[in-house]
Amino acid sequence: MTRTIGCGILLIMLQACGGSTTQGPKNIIGDPEPNTETETVIETPVISEPILPKGAVTANYITKKTPFYAYVKGVDKSLDITEIAFEDAAIPAIRIPETVGASLSSLRFNEFESDLLLVTAKIKDPNFNKYYLYQFRNSRWEMVVNRFAIHRSHVNDTLIPITVDPANPGYMLRYYSVFDLDAKSDLGYTWRLLRESVPYLKQ
């Protein structure tokens, strides 16, 4: 009887001190708490580049202005006119008669304040390209020199059709093709590539 009462008293004392014979182990002090924070993901906005028309050429055609592109807008096949338009609709278009298409490039020379627009135009005779060199001034496109033609046999990736003449200020050096009628020539009758220095057109 005395032993049973003693065990009961011992059980009551264990419960009063927080002891338990049914509870599992508790976390040890210093154990990391579960991470309940959500990671914030910052998405970078995707900036798409503007889609330029096929064959467009961007350059500084106007001094101290934002560069803009030039492109071949279309060909009026009934009149054989090629139209060159520009990113800025306020810039006047160039309409080139007696042509059936074109490709564009820009040229930069220290002698000019702005970039020049070189138009390589197609004509009905597929054996030739005609070249037009423009500068934007006086609020319009003006030709720097008269148009000139080069035979397709002379055109290659390294040929620069026109450049500044370093020996003559105010002159351009340009290539052109002529047919050689000299029967005594070693080459016989053939097209020859020549070069000449021509002054800027006075506007």
CSV table of C-alpha atoms in Angstrom, one decimal:
chain,number,residue,atom,x,y,z
A,1,MET,CA,0.0,0.0,0.0
A,2,THR,CA,2.8,2.4,0.9
A,3,ARG,CA,4.6,1.5,-2.4
A,4,THR,CA,1.5,2.3,-4.5
A,5,ILE,CA,1.0,5.7,-2.9
A,6,GLY,CA,4.6,6.6,-3.4
A,7,CYS,CA,4.5,5.9,-7.1
A,8,GLY,CA,1.4,8.1,-7.4
A,9,ILE,CA,3.1,11.0,-5.6
A,10,LEU,CA,6.1,10.6,-7.9
A,11,LEU,CA,3.9,10.7,-11.0
A,12,ILE,CA,2.2,13.9,-9.8
A,13,MET,CA,5.6,15.5,-9.1
A,14,LEU,CA,6.8,14.7,-12.7
A,15,GLN,CA,3.7,16.3,-14.3
A,16,ALA,CA,4.0,19.4,-12.1
A,17,CYS,CA,7.6,19.9,-13.3
A,18,GLY,CA,6.6,19.6,-16.9
A,19,GLY,CA,7.7,16.1,-17.4
A,20,SER,CA,5.7,13.8,-19.6
A,21,THR,CA,5.9,10.2,-20.4
A,22,THR,CA,3.9,10.6,-23.7
A,23,GLN,CA,5.4,13.7,-25.4
A,24,GLY,CA,8.1,13.3,-28.1
A,25,PRO,CA,11.4,15.2,-28.2
A,26,LYS,CA,11.2,18.9,-28.6
A,27,ASN,CA,13.4,21.1,-30.9
A,28,ILE,CA,16.8,21.8,-29.5
A,29,ILE,CA,17.5,25.5,-28.8
A,30,GLY,CA,19.2,27.0,-31.8
A,31,ASP,CA,17.5,24.9,-34.5
A,32,PRO,CA,16.7,27.0,-37.6
A,33,GLU,CA,13.1,28.1,-37.9
A,34,PRO,CA,11.3,27.1,-41.2
A,35,ASN,CA,11.7,29.8,-43.9
A,36,THR,CA,8.3,31.1,-44.6
A,37,GLU,CA,9.4,34.1,-46.7
A,38,THR,CA,8.6,34.2,-50.5
A,39,GLU,CA,11.5,35.1,-52.8
A,40,THR,CA,10.7,38.2,-55.0
A,41,VAL,CA,11.5,37.8,-58.7
A,42,ILE,CA,12.0,41.1,-60.6
A,43,GLU,CA,11.3,40.6,-64.3
A,44,THR,CA,13.3,42.7,-66.8
A,45,PRO,CA,11.1,44.2,-69.5
A,46,VAL,CA,12.0,43.1,-73.0
A,47,ILE,CA,12.7,46.0,-75.3
A,48,SER,CA,12.2,45.0,-78.9
A,49,GLU,CA,14.3,46.7,-81.6
A,50,PRO,CA,12.3,48.5,-84.4
A,51,ILE,CA,12.0,46.5,-87.6
A,52,LEU,CA,13.6,48.4,-90.4
A,53,PRO,CA,12.4,48.0,-94.0
A,54,LYS,CA,14.5,45.6,-96.1
A,55,GLY,CA,17.7,47.3,-97.4
A,56,ALA,CA,17.3,50.4,-95.2
A,57,VAL,CA,20.4,52.4,-94.4
A,58,THR,CA,20.7,54.5,-91.2
A,59,ALA,CA,23.1,57.5,-91.2
A,60,ASN,CA,23.5,61.1,-90.1
A,61,TYR,CA,22.0,62.7,-93.2
A,62,ILE,CA,21.4,65.9,-91.4
A,63,THR,CA,24.0,67.6,-89.2
A,64,LYS,CA,23.4,67.6,-85.5
A,65,LYS,CA,20.2,65.6,-85.9
A,66,THR,CA,19.2,62.1,-84.8
A,67,PRO,CA,20.2,59.5,-87.4
A,68,PHE,CA,17.4,58.2,-89.5
A,69,TYR,CA,17.1,55.5,-92.2
A,70,ALA,CA,16.5,55.7,-95.9
A,71,TYR,CA,14.8,52.9,-97.8
A,72,VAL,CA,13.4,52.0,-101.3
A,73,LYS,CA,9.7,52.5,-100.9
A,74,GLY,CA,8.7,51.2,-104.3
A,75,VAL,CA,9.0,51.3,-108.1
A,76,ASP,CA,6.4,52.7,-110.4
A,77,LYS,CA,6.8,50.2,-113.3
A,78,SER,CA,4.4,52.0,-115.6
A,79,LEU,CA,6.6,55.2,-115.4
A,80,ASP,CA,10.0,53.6,-114.5
A,81,ILE,CA,10.4,55.7,-111.4
A,82,THR,CA,12.0,54.5,-108.2
A,83,GLU,CA,11.0,56.2,-104.9
A,84,ILE,CA,13.4,56.6,-102.0
A,85,ALA,CA,11.6,57.4,-98.7
A,86,PHE,CA,12.8,58.1,-95.1
A,87,GLU,CA,12.0,57.2,-91.5
A,88,ASP,CA,11.0,60.7,-90.9
A,89,ALA,CA,7.9,61.4,-93.1
A,90,ALA,CA,8.7,65.1,-93.0
A,91,ILE,CA,11.9,64.4,-95.1
A,92,PRO,CA,11.0,64.8,-98.8
A,93,ALA,CA,11.2,61.6,-100.8
A,94,ILE,CA,13.5,61.1,-103.8
A,95,ARG,CA,12.0,60.0,-107.1
A,96,ILE,CA,14.5,58.8,-109.7
A,97,PRO,CA,13.2,58.5,-113.3
A,98,GLU,CA,14.3,55.9,-115.8
A,99,THR,CA,15.0,53.4,-113.1
A,100,VAL,CA,13.5,50.1,-112.0
A,101,GLY,CA,14.8,49.6,-108.5
A,102,ALA,CA,17.8,50.5,-106.4
A,103,SER,CA,20.0,49.6,-103.4
A,104,LEU,CA,21.3,52.2,-100.9
A,105,SER,CA,24.5,52.9,-99.0
A,106,SER,CA,25.9,55.9,-97.1
A,107,LEU,CA,29.3,57.5,-97.5
A,108,ARG,CA,31.1,59.7,-95.0
A,109,PHE,CA,33.8,62.2,-95.9
A,110,ASN,CA,35.5,64.8,-93.7
A,111,GLU,CA,34.9,67.4,-96.4
A,112,PHE,CA,31.1,67.1,-95.8
A,113,GLU,CA,29.3,68.0,-92.6
A,114,SER,CA,26.8,65.1,-93.0
A,115,ASP,CA,26.7,61.7,-94.5
A,116,LEU,CA,25.9,61.3,-98.2
A,117,LEU,CA,23.3,58.9,-99.7
A,118,LEU,CA,24.6,56.8,-102.6
A,119,VAL,CA,21.8,55.2,-104.7
A,120,THR,CA,22.8,52.4,-107.0
A,121,ALA,CA,20.0,52.3,-109.4
A,122,LYS,CA,18.9,49.6,-111.8
A,123,ILE,CA,17.9,50.5,-115.3
A,124,LYS,CA,16.2,48.4,-118.0
A,125,ASP,CA,19.6,47.5,-119.5
A,126,PRO,CA,20.8,44.9,-117.0
A,127,ASN,CA,24.4,45.4,-118.0
A,128,PHE,CA,24.6,48.7,-116.2
A,129,ASN,CA,24.1,50.4,-112.8
A,130,LYS,CA,23.6,54.1,-112.6
A,131,TYR,CA,24.8,55.9,-109.5
A,132,TYR,CA,23.3,59.0,-107.8
A,133,LEU,CA,25.1,60.7,-104.9
A,134,TYR,CA,22.9,63.0,-102.7
A,135,GLN,CA,23.4,65.4,-99.9
A,136,PHE,CA,20.6,66.8,-97.7
A,137,ARG,CA,20.9,70.6,-97.6
A,138,ASN,CA,18.6,73.6,-98.0
A,139,SER,CA,15.8,71.4,-96.7
A,140,ARG,CA,16.0,69.1,-99.8
A,141,TRP,CA,18.1,66.4,-101.4
A,142,GLU,CA,20.6,67.7,-103.9
A,143,MET,CA,22.9,65.8,-106.2
A,144,VAL,CA,26.6,66.2,-105.4
A,145,VAL,CA,27.7,65.3,-108.9
A,146,ASN,CA,25.9,64.3,-112.1
A,147,ARG,CA,24.8,60.7,-112.3
A,148,PHE,CA,27.2,58.2,-113.9
A,149,ALA,CA,27.1,54.5,-115.1
A,150,ILE,CA,29.3,51.5,-114.6
A,151,HIS,CA,29.2,48.3,-116.6
A,152,ARG,CA,28.4,45.1,-114.6
A,153,SER,CA,31.7,43.5,-115.6
A,154,HIS,CA,33.5,46.2,-113.6
A,155,VAL,CA,31.4,45.9,-110.4
A,156,ASN,CA,32.9,44.0,-107.5
A,157,ASP,CA,32.9,44.0,-103.7
A,158,THR,CA,36.0,46.2,-103.5
A,159,LEU,CA,35.0,48.9,-106.0
A,160,ILE,CA,34.1,52.2,-104.4
A,161,PRO,CA,32.3,54.0,-107.2
A,162,ILE,CA,33.0,57.6,-106.0
A,163,THR,CA,35.1,59.3,-103.3
A,164,VAL,CA,36.6,62.7,-102.6
A,165,ASP,CA,39.5,63.8,-104.8
A,166,PRO,CA,42.3,64.5,-102.2
A,167,ALA,CA,44.3,66.5,-104.8
A,168,ASN,CA,41.4,68.8,-105.7
A,169,PRO,CA,39.3,70.5,-103.1
A,170,GLY,CA,35.7,70.6,-104.2
A,171,TYR,CA,36.1,67.7,-106.6
A,172,MET,CA,35.1,64.0,-106.5
A,173,LEU,CA,36.8,61.0,-108.1
A,174,ARG,CA,34.3,58.7,-109.8
A,175,TYR,CA,34.6,55.6,-111.9
A,176,TYR,CA,32.7,55.1,-115.2
A,177,SER,CA,32.6,52.6,-118.0
A,178,VAL,CA,33.2,53.4,-121.7
A,179,PHE,CA,33.3,51.2,-124.7
A,180,ASP,CA,36.7,51.0,-126.3
A,181,LEU,CA,36.4,51.2,-130.1
A,182,ASP,CA,40.2,51.0,-130.7
A,183,ALA,CA,40.7,48.0,-133.0
A,184,LYS,CA,44.4,48.0,-132.2
A,185,SER,CA,43.9,47.6,-128.5
A,186,ASP,CA,45.1,44.3,-127.0
A,187,LEU,CA,41.7,43.9,-125.5
A,188,GLY,CA,39.9,44.4,-128.7
A,189,TYR,CA,36.4,45.9,-128.6
A,190,THR,CA,35.5,45.9,-124.9
A,191,TRP,CA,34.2,47.9,-122.0
A,192,ARG,CA,36.9,49.8,-120.0
A,193,LEU,CA,36.7,51.2,-116.5
A,194,LEU,CA,38.0,54.8,-116.3
A,195,ARG,CA,38.2,57.3,-113.5
A,196,GLU,CA,37.8,61.1,-113.6
A,197,SER,CA,37.8,64.1,-111.3
A,198,VAL,CA,34.6,66.1,-111.4
A,199,PRO,CA,33.6,69.3,-109.4
A,200,TYR,CA,30.7,69.4,-107.0
A,201,LEU,CA,27.5,70.6,-108.6
A,202,LYS,CA,26.7,74.2,-107.7
A,203,GLN,CA,23.2,74.5,-106.3
